Short mmCIF file of C-alpha atoms and ligand atoms in Angstrom, two decimals:
data_model
loop_
_atom_site.label_atom_id
_atom_site.label_comp_id
_atom_site.label_asym_id
_atom_site.label_seq_id
_atom_site.Cartn_x
_atom_site.Cartn_y
_atom_site.Cartn_z
CA MET P 16 34.47 -103.11 46.24
CA GLY P 17 36.81 -105.87 47.34
CA LYS P 18 38.10 -106.88 50.74
CA SER P 19 38.18 -104.21 53.46
CA ARG P 20 41.66 -103.04 54.36
CA ILE P 21 43.08 -101.03 57.23
CA SER P 22 45.74 -98.38 56.64
CA ALA P 23 47.27 -97.20 59.94
CA SER P 24 47.93 -93.44 60.02
CA MET P 25 51.56 -93.14 61.08
CA MET P 26 51.34 -89.46 62.00
CA CYS P 27 49.39 -90.71 65.04
CA ALA P 28 52.14 -93.12 66.14
CA ASP P 29 54.42 -92.17 69.00
CA LEU P 30 58.04 -92.20 67.81
CA SER P 31 59.27 -93.35 71.21
CA ASN P 32 57.71 -96.81 70.77
CA LEU P 33 57.50 -97.09 67.01
CA THR P 34 59.16 -100.53 66.87
CA GLU P 35 56.60 -101.98 69.29
CA VAL P 36 53.71 -100.37 67.42
CA ILE P 37 54.91 -101.82 64.10
CA LYS P 38 55.24 -105.25 65.73
CA ILE P 39 51.58 -105.08 66.81
CA PHE P 40 50.55 -104.03 63.28
CA GLU P 41 52.43 -106.97 61.78
CA GLU P 42 50.87 -109.42 64.25
CA GLU P 43 47.40 -108.04 63.56
CA GLY P 44 47.83 -108.08 59.76
CA ILE P 45 47.50 -104.34 59.18
CA ASP P 46 47.38 -103.94 55.40
CA TYR P 47 49.07 -100.57 54.86
CA LEU P 48 50.94 -97.88 56.77
CA HIS P 49 49.41 -94.51 55.83
CA VAL P 50 52.13 -91.89 55.60
CA ASP P 51 51.01 -88.25 55.49
CA VAL P 52 53.67 -86.31 53.62
CA MET P 53 53.08 -82.58 54.20
CA ASP P 54 55.05 -79.63 52.87
CA GLY P 55 53.64 -76.71 54.88
CA GLU P 56 52.34 -75.21 51.65
CA PHE P 57 49.64 -77.46 50.24
CA VAL P 58 48.49 -78.07 53.81
CA PRO P 59 49.20 -75.96 56.90
CA ASN P 60 51.50 -78.45 58.62
CA PHE P 61 54.80 -80.21 58.10
CA GLY P 62 54.71 -83.97 58.05
CA LEU P 63 56.47 -87.21 57.51
CA GLY P 64 59.25 -86.97 54.93
CA VAL P 65 61.81 -88.92 52.97
CA ASP P 66 63.96 -89.94 55.97
CA TYR P 67 60.93 -91.16 57.89
CA ILE P 68 59.84 -93.28 54.91
CA ARG P 69 63.34 -94.76 54.63
CA GLY P 70 63.27 -95.53 58.35
CA LEU P 71 59.91 -97.29 58.07
CA ARG P 72 61.20 -99.48 55.24
CA ASN P 73 63.96 -100.66 57.57
CA LEU P 74 61.43 -101.58 60.22
CA THR P 75 58.82 -103.46 58.20
CA ASN P 76 57.68 -104.88 54.88
CA ILE P 77 54.10 -103.67 55.33
CA PRO P 78 53.30 -101.75 52.12
CA LEU P 79 53.06 -97.98 52.40
CA ASP P 80 50.05 -95.84 51.57
CA LEU P 81 51.77 -92.57 50.71
CA HIS P 82 49.41 -89.62 50.95
CA LEU P 83 51.24 -86.74 49.27
CA MET P 84 49.90 -83.41 50.51
CA ILE P 85 52.54 -81.44 48.67
CA LYS P 86 52.60 -78.95 45.80
CA ASP P 87 53.66 -80.21 42.37
CA PRO P 88 54.10 -83.84 43.53
CA GLU P 89 55.07 -85.02 40.02
CA TYR P 90 58.51 -83.43 40.37
CA LYS P 91 59.19 -85.08 43.75
CA LEU P 92 58.14 -88.69 43.13
CA GLN P 93 61.68 -89.92 42.56
CA TRP P 94 62.77 -88.67 46.02
CA ILE P 95 60.48 -91.04 47.84
CA GLY P 96 61.58 -94.58 46.96
CA ILE P 97 58.14 -95.78 45.83
CA LYS P 98 57.63 -99.57 45.65
CA GLU P 99 55.23 -101.47 43.41
CA THR P 100 53.21 -102.63 46.41
CA ASP P 101 52.59 -99.05 47.60
CA ILE P 102 49.59 -96.81 47.14
CA VAL P 103 50.45 -93.24 46.20
CA SER P 104 47.80 -90.51 46.45
CA ILE P 105 48.20 -87.06 44.96
CA HIS P 106 45.67 -84.27 45.41
CA TYR P 107 43.54 -82.88 42.60
CA GLU P 108 44.42 -79.30 43.58
CA SER P 109 48.14 -79.92 44.10
CA THR P 110 49.17 -79.55 40.46
CA TYR P 111 47.96 -77.65 37.38
CA GLN P 112 48.29 -80.81 35.30
CA VAL P 113 46.65 -83.71 37.08
CA GLN P 114 46.68 -86.15 34.16
CA ARG P 115 50.36 -85.52 33.51
CA ALA P 116 51.16 -86.06 37.20
CA LEU P 117 49.23 -89.37 37.12
CA ASP P 118 51.09 -90.33 33.93
CA TRP P 119 54.42 -89.67 35.58
CA MET P 120 53.43 -92.00 38.44
CA LYS P 121 52.91 -94.88 36.02
CA PRO P 122 56.55 -96.04 35.72
CA PHE P 123 56.62 -96.70 39.48
CA ASN P 124 53.94 -99.39 38.96
CA CYS P 125 52.37 -98.41 42.28
CA LYS P 126 48.64 -98.02 42.80
CA ARG P 127 47.72 -94.53 41.67
CA PHE P 128 45.10 -92.76 43.75
CA LEU P 129 43.62 -89.29 43.39
CA ALA P 130 42.89 -87.58 46.71
CA ILE P 131 39.98 -85.18 46.92
CA ASN P 132 39.19 -82.70 49.68
CA PRO P 133 35.71 -82.35 51.21
CA ALA P 134 34.89 -79.42 48.87
CA THR P 135 36.40 -80.88 45.68
CA PRO P 136 33.51 -81.61 43.26
CA ILE P 137 33.34 -85.25 42.17
CA CYS P 138 32.48 -84.41 38.54
CA MET P 139 36.17 -83.89 37.74
CA LEU P 140 36.78 -87.60 38.39
CA GLU P 141 35.26 -88.29 34.98
CA GLU P 142 38.38 -86.98 33.24
CA VAL P 143 40.79 -89.18 35.20
CA LEU P 144 38.94 -92.48 35.44
CA ASP P 145 41.41 -94.15 33.07
CA TYR P 146 44.39 -92.86 35.02
CA ILE P 147 43.64 -94.10 38.52
CA ASP P 148 43.35 -97.26 40.59
CA GLY P 149 41.65 -95.53 43.48
CA ILE P 150 40.21 -92.41 45.07
CA ASN P 151 41.33 -91.15 48.48
CA LEU P 152 38.26 -89.38 49.81
CA LEU P 153 39.15 -86.94 52.57
CA MET P 154 36.50 -86.82 55.28
CA VAL P 155 38.24 -83.83 56.91
CA ASN P 156 40.29 -80.96 55.51
CA PRO P 157 43.70 -82.57 55.64
CA GLY P 158 46.73 -81.56 57.66
CA PHE P 159 45.89 -82.59 61.20
CA ALA P 160 44.83 -85.70 63.06
CA GLY P 161 41.95 -85.59 65.54
CA GLN P 162 39.47 -83.54 63.50
CA LYS P 163 35.73 -84.04 63.22
CA ILE P 164 34.18 -85.40 60.04
CA VAL P 165 32.78 -82.89 57.53
CA GLU P 166 29.25 -84.32 57.43
CA SER P 167 28.69 -83.69 53.71
CA THR P 168 31.45 -86.18 52.88
CA LEU P 169 29.20 -89.09 53.84
CA LYS P 170 26.73 -88.16 51.10
CA LYS P 171 29.68 -87.59 48.84
CA ALA P 172 30.91 -91.15 49.40
CA GLU P 173 27.46 -92.40 48.38
CA ASN P 174 27.53 -90.19 45.27
CA ILE P 175 30.97 -91.51 44.31
CA GLN P 176 29.70 -95.07 44.62
CA LYS P 177 26.82 -94.22 42.23
CA PHE P 178 29.13 -92.36 39.88
CA LEU P 179 31.58 -95.28 39.61
CA LYS P 180 28.72 -97.67 38.97
CA GLU P 181 27.26 -95.46 36.21
CA ASN P 182 30.67 -95.35 34.56
CA ASN P 183 31.31 -99.09 34.88
CA LYS P 184 34.33 -98.33 37.01
CA GLU P 185 33.51 -100.23 40.18
CA ASN P 186 37.04 -101.66 40.07
CA ILE P 187 38.28 -98.24 41.25
CA VAL P 188 38.97 -98.54 44.97
CA VAL P 189 37.66 -95.97 47.45
CA GLU P 190 39.82 -95.09 50.45
CA VAL P 191 38.47 -92.89 53.24
CA ASP P 192 40.74 -90.71 55.35
CA GLY P 193 40.01 -88.64 58.46
CA ASN P 194 37.91 -89.28 61.57
CA ILE P 195 37.28 -92.92 60.68
CA THR P 196 35.55 -94.07 63.86
CA THR P 197 34.10 -97.59 63.83
CA GLU P 198 30.69 -95.97 63.34
CA ASN P 199 31.78 -93.86 60.35
CA ALA P 200 33.67 -96.85 58.93
CA LYS P 201 30.50 -98.95 59.00
CA LYS P 202 28.50 -96.30 57.13
CA LEU P 203 31.29 -95.80 54.61
CA LYS P 204 31.62 -99.49 53.95
CA ASN P 205 27.96 -99.46 52.91
CA PHE P 206 28.82 -96.64 50.51
CA GLY P 207 31.53 -98.74 48.88
CA ALA P 208 34.69 -97.74 50.74
CA SER P 209 37.25 -100.52 51.10
CA ILE P 210 40.39 -98.90 52.54
CA PHE P 211 40.00 -97.28 55.94
CA VAL P 212 42.64 -94.91 57.32
CA ALA P 213 42.84 -95.58 61.02
CA GLY P 214 44.11 -92.80 63.26
CA THR P 215 43.24 -91.28 66.62
CA SER P 216 39.54 -92.03 65.98
CA SER P 217 40.11 -95.78 66.07
CA ILE P 218 43.27 -97.81 66.46
CA PHE P 219 45.40 -95.14 68.16
CA ARG P 220 42.85 -94.54 70.90
CA ASN P 221 44.07 -94.69 74.50
CA SER P 222 47.40 -96.44 75.10
CA ILE P 223 49.49 -98.94 73.16
CA ASN P 224 47.99 -101.69 75.35
CA ASP P 225 44.64 -101.02 73.68
CA TYR P 226 45.80 -101.07 70.06
CA LYS P 227 45.14 -104.79 69.48
CA ASP P 228 41.61 -104.47 70.79
CA ASN P 229 41.04 -101.30 68.81
CA ILE P 230 42.13 -103.02 65.61
CA LYS P 231 39.75 -105.93 66.26
CA LYS P 232 36.84 -103.53 66.84
CA LEU P 233 37.53 -101.65 63.62
CA ARG P 234 37.93 -104.89 61.69
CA ASN P 235 34.58 -106.19 63.02
CA ALA P 236 32.92 -103.00 61.85
CA ILE P 237 34.16 -103.29 58.27
CA GLU P 238 34.02 -107.02 57.63
C1 DX5 R 320 44.70 -86.86 57.09
C2 DX5 R 320 45.38 -87.76 58.07
C3 DX5 R 320 44.66 -87.81 59.40
C4 DX5 R 320 44.48 -89.19 59.89
C5 DX5 R 320 44.36 -89.17 61.34
O1 DX5 R 320 45.37 -86.90 55.88
O2 DX5 R 320 45.57 -89.00 57.48
O3 DX5 R 320 43.42 -87.26 59.33
O4 DX5 R 320 43.44 -89.74 59.22
O5 DX5 R 320 43.28 -89.90 61.79
P1 DX5 R 320 42.18 -89.26 62.73
O6 DX5 R 320 41.43 -88.29 61.87
O7 DX5 R 320 41.37 -90.43 63.15
O8 DX5 R 320 42.90 -88.60 63.86
ZN1 ZN R 321 46.14 -89.00 55.00
#
């Protein structure tokens, strides 16, 4: 399962004070910046793109957790400027050839994650266990911040934990994304999650003056 890590969801960060927000994240030892890349086709929203990613790199050395919610991601990987310290998630339904897409991610030496939506069956993980470093388990249908958890995903997290154990693949990391309140984070930690995407449900609550406190509360819940 490994150490618990926090990945701050940058779609929740106000652009007008981004530098200050990043400074807080560096001071508080935030592990990853979660970047939701959205193409308006795979999900019904447009999101953070190549220029935004380049801008973030200029602001900080915190590794990126690139969540690609785009169609045919394998053909777009070279646009992004992926670093070895990054996590890159692609969605099971975003390409006809998932194994090939995961293969094409290999030369970047990043951590390869497969993202699965609340209704994606977990049995298909069996065919990709040798291709991935982690699973990004969506607790909401992706595209928007501020949604409520799909309750069945809690049971699903527990089933994934069992499934990885049965397959001797407990080294595969489980990330959870969407409505990660401190309460949900606690439950999910018990089901084996170790990377927690923190958005409006936790660290971005209230104003920037509260972010440090919010981070401490989340960290207490998952340690
Ligand atoms: C989904 C996104 C958001 C993000 C926002 O891909 O990454 O759901 O988690 O956090 P919340 O859900 O707390 O607003
Ligand atoms: Zn995400």
